[in-house]
């Protein structure tokens, strides 16, 4: 499975946008499954799809094992203020 942290670091280093979904996000699994389906419908490489499925499975397992950590995302106060600057 690709190192998700390494992918994010590479994006930051290269000043490329990235979209991060944390394991505690209540919408993470459904979002990742939707992305998987879009990728599959549009001809994504089978190796990529298999790797993506591993990430989805890992996320599902985390959410099953740690249900007390799952929450609906919201902006923190400092994030709201920085957004308006």
mmCIF file of N, CA, C and O in Angstrom, residues 34-66:
data_model
loop_
_atom_site.group_PDB
_atom_site.id
_atom_site.type_symbol
_atom_site.label_atom_id
_atom_site.label_comp_id
_atom_site.label_asym_id
_atom_site.label_seq_id
_atom_site.Cartn_x
_atom_site.Cartn_y
_atom_site.Cartn_z
ATOM 1 N N UNK A 34 -16.745 6.468 -3.065
ATOM 2 C CA UNK A 34 -17.204 7.225 -4.236
ATOM 3 C C UNK A 34 -16.029 7.515 -5.168
ATOM 4 O O UNK A 34 -16.132 7.353 -6.387
ATOM 5 N N UNK A 35 -14.903 7.929 -4.610
ATOM 6 C CA UNK A 35 -13.703 8.185 -5.409
ATOM 7 C C UNK A 35 -13.265 6.918 -6.133
ATOM 8 O O UNK A 35 -12.936 6.944 -7.323
ATOM 9 N N UNK A 36 -13.263 5.798 -5.409
ATOM 10 C CA UNK A 36 -12.889 4.515 -6.001
ATOM 11 C C UNK A 36 -13.775 4.218 -7.216
ATOM 12 O O UNK A 36 -13.272 3.838 -8.285
ATOM 13 N N UNK A 37 -15.074 4.376 -7.060
ATOM 14 C CA UNK A 37 -16.003 4.095 -8.160
ATOM 15 C C UNK A 37 -15.783 5.020 -9.350
ATOM 16 O O UNK A 37 -15.823 4.578 -10.498
ATOM 17 N N UNK A 38 -15.525 6.282 -9.084
ATOM 18 C CA UNK A 38 -15.242 7.233 -10.167
ATOM 19 C C UNK A 38 -13.957 6.833 -10.888
ATOM 20 O O UNK A 38 -13.896 6.826 -12.121
ATOM 21 N N UNK A 39 -12.934 6.481 -10.112
ATOM 22 C CA UNK A 39 -11.655 6.064 -10.704
ATOM 23 C C UNK A 39 -11.840 4.811 -11.556
ATOM 24 O O UNK A 39 -11.324 4.727 -12.682
ATOM 25 N N UNK A 40 -12.583 3.852 -11.049
ATOM 26 C CA UNK A 40 -12.813 2.601 -11.778
ATOM 27 C C UNK A 40 -13.587 2.848 -13.065
ATOM 28 O O UNK A 40 -13.216 2.338 -14.132
ATOM 29 N N UNK A 41 -14.644 3.646 -12.987
ATOM 30 C CA UNK A 41 -15.471 3.957 -14.164
ATOM 31 C C UNK A 41 -14.685 4.689 -15.245
ATOM 32 O O UNK A 41 -15.020 4.606 -16.426
ATOM 33 N N UNK A 42 -13.641 5.388 -14.839
ATOM 34 C CA UNK A 42 -12.874 6.188 -15.787
ATOM 35 C C UNK A 42 -11.542 5.558 -16.175
ATOM 36 O O UNK A 42 -10.668 6.222 -16.724
ATOM 37 N N UNK A 43 -11.399 4.258 -15.887
ATOM 38 C CA UNK A 43 -10.253 3.518 -16.399
ATOM 39 C C UNK A 43 -8.981 3.566 -15.582
ATOM 40 O O UNK A 43 -7.898 3.367 -16.133
ATOM 41 N N UNK A 44 -9.089 3.792 -14.288
ATOM 42 C CA UNK A 44 -7.883 3.800 -13.457
ATOM 43 C C UNK A 44 -7.201 2.438 -13.498
ATOM 44 O O UNK A 44 -7.848 1.404 -13.654
ATOM 45 N N UNK A 45 -5.916 2.454 -13.357
ATOM 46 C CA UNK A 45 -5.076 1.268 -13.355
ATOM 47 C C UNK A 45 -5.519 0.291 -12.265
ATOM 48 O O UNK A 45 -5.847 0.693 -11.139
ATOM 49 N N UNK A 46 -5.520 -0.996 -12.567
ATOM 50 C CA UNK A 46 -5.970 -2.013 -11.615
ATOM 51 C C UNK A 46 -5.118 -2.026 -10.350
ATOM 52 O O UNK A 46 -5.636 -2.203 -9.255
ATOM 53 N N UNK A 47 -3.817 -1.816 -10.489
ATOM 54 C CA UNK A 47 -2.950 -1.761 -9.306
ATOM 55 C C UNK A 47 -3.349 -0.602 -8.399
ATOM 56 O O UNK A 47 -3.367 -0.734 -7.169
ATOM 57 N N UNK A 48 -3.668 0.545 -9.002
ATOM 58 C CA UNK A 48 -4.118 1.701 -8.233
ATOM 59 C C UNK A 48 -5.407 1.368 -7.496
ATOM 60 O O UNK A 48 -5.560 1.678 -6.312
ATOM 61 N N UNK A 49 -6.353 0.728 -8.191
ATOM 62 C CA UNK A 49 -7.637 0.389 -7.583
ATOM 63 C C UNK A 49 -7.459 -0.588 -6.422
ATOM 64 O O UNK A 49 -8.104 -0.445 -5.380
ATOM 65 N N UNK A 50 -6.583 -1.546 -6.588
ATOM 66 C CA UNK A 50 -6.327 -2.500 -5.514
ATOM 67 C C UNK A 50 -5.715 -1.806 -4.301
ATOM 68 O O UNK A 50 -6.077 -2.089 -3.159
ATOM 69 N N UNK A 51 -4.792 -0.884 -4.554
ATOM 70 C CA UNK A 51 -4.179 -0.122 -3.478
ATOM 71 C C UNK A 51 -5.223 0.752 -2.781
ATOM 72 O O UNK A 51 -5.267 0.836 -1.555
ATOM 73 N N UNK A 52 -6.077 1.363 -3.568
ATOM 74 C CA UNK A 52 -7.139 2.203 -3.016
ATOM 75 C C UNK A 52 -8.076 1.370 -2.148
ATOM 76 O O UNK A 52 -8.494 1.814 -1.074
ATOM 77 N N UNK A 53 -8.379 0.157 -2.580
ATOM 78 C CA UNK A 53 -9.246 -0.714 -1.792
ATOM 79 C C UNK A 53 -8.604 -1.055 -0.452
ATOM 80 O O UNK A 53 -9.294 -1.133 0.569
ATOM 81 N N UNK A 54 -7.290 -1.234 -0.435
ATOM 82 C CA UNK A 54 -6.595 -1.483 0.825
ATOM 83 C C UNK A 54 -6.739 -0.304 1.782
ATOM 84 O O UNK A 54 -6.939 -0.487 2.987
ATOM 85 N N UNK A 55 -6.654 0.896 1.248
ATOM 86 C CA UNK A 55 -6.817 2.100 2.073
ATOM 87 C C UNK A 55 -8.245 2.164 2.617
ATOM 88 O O UNK A 55 -8.460 2.458 3.794
ATOM 89 N N UNK A 56 -9.215 1.882 1.772
ATOM 90 C CA UNK A 56 -10.619 1.878 2.214
ATOM 91 C C UNK A 56 -10.822 0.838 3.310
ATOM 92 O O UNK A 56 -11.451 1.123 4.340
ATOM 93 N N UNK A 57 -10.291 -0.355 3.113
ATOM 94 C CA UNK A 57 -10.422 -1.413 4.108
ATOM 95 C C UNK A 57 -9.782 -1.018 5.441
ATOM 96 O O UNK A 57 -10.327 -1.285 6.517
ATOM 97 N N UNK A 58 -8.620 -0.367 5.358
ATOM 98 C CA UNK A 58 -7.936 0.096 6.560
ATOM 99 C C UNK A 58 -8.789 1.140 7.285
ATOM 100 O O UNK A 58 -8.909 1.121 8.511
ATOM 101 N N UNK A 59 -9.396 2.033 6.527
ATOM 102 C CA UNK A 59 -10.244 3.078 7.114
ATOM 103 C C UNK A 59 -11.477 2.460 7.776
ATOM 104 O O UNK A 59 -11.855 2.845 8.887
ATOM 105 N N UNK A 60 -12.094 1.498 7.107
ATOM 106 C CA UNK A 60 -13.263 0.814 7.685
ATOM 107 C C UNK A 60 -12.891 0.133 8.997
ATOM 108 O O UNK A 60 -13.620 0.225 9.989
ATOM 109 N N UNK A 61 -11.771 -0.570 8.995
ATOM 110 C CA UNK A 61 -11.327 -1.279 10.185
ATOM 111 C C UNK A 61 -11.087 -0.306 11.333
ATOM 112 O O UNK A 61 -11.513 -0.547 12.467
ATOM 113 N N UNK A 62 -10.426 0.799 11.047
ATOM 114 C CA UNK A 62 -10.188 1.817 12.071
ATOM 115 C C UNK A 62 -11.505 2.291 12.659
ATOM 116 O O UNK A 62 -11.668 2.372 13.877
ATOM 117 N N UNK A 63 -12.463 2.601 11.794
ATOM 118 C CA UNK A 63 -13.737 3.130 12.276
ATOM 119 C C UNK A 63 -14.521 2.082 13.068
ATOM 120 O O UNK A 63 -15.226 2.427 14.013
ATOM 121 N N UNK A 64 -14.390 0.821 12.708
ATOM 122 C CA UNK A 64 -15.053 -0.250 13.467
ATOM 123 C C UNK A 64 -14.400 -0.445 14.832
ATOM 124 O O UNK A 64 -15.087 -0.677 15.830
ATOM 125 N N UNK A 65 -13.085 -0.337 14.883
ATOM 126 C CA UNK A 65 -12.350 -0.588 16.123
ATOM 127 C C UNK A 65 -12.318 0.627 17.056
ATOM 128 O O UNK A 65 -12.087 0.468 18.256
ATOM 129 N N UNK A 66 -12.527 1.815 16.506
ATOM 130 C CA UNK A 66 -12.413 3.046 17.288
ATOM 131 C C UNK A 66 -13.662 3.926 17.134
ATOM 132 O O UNK A 66 -13.562 5.115 16.818
#
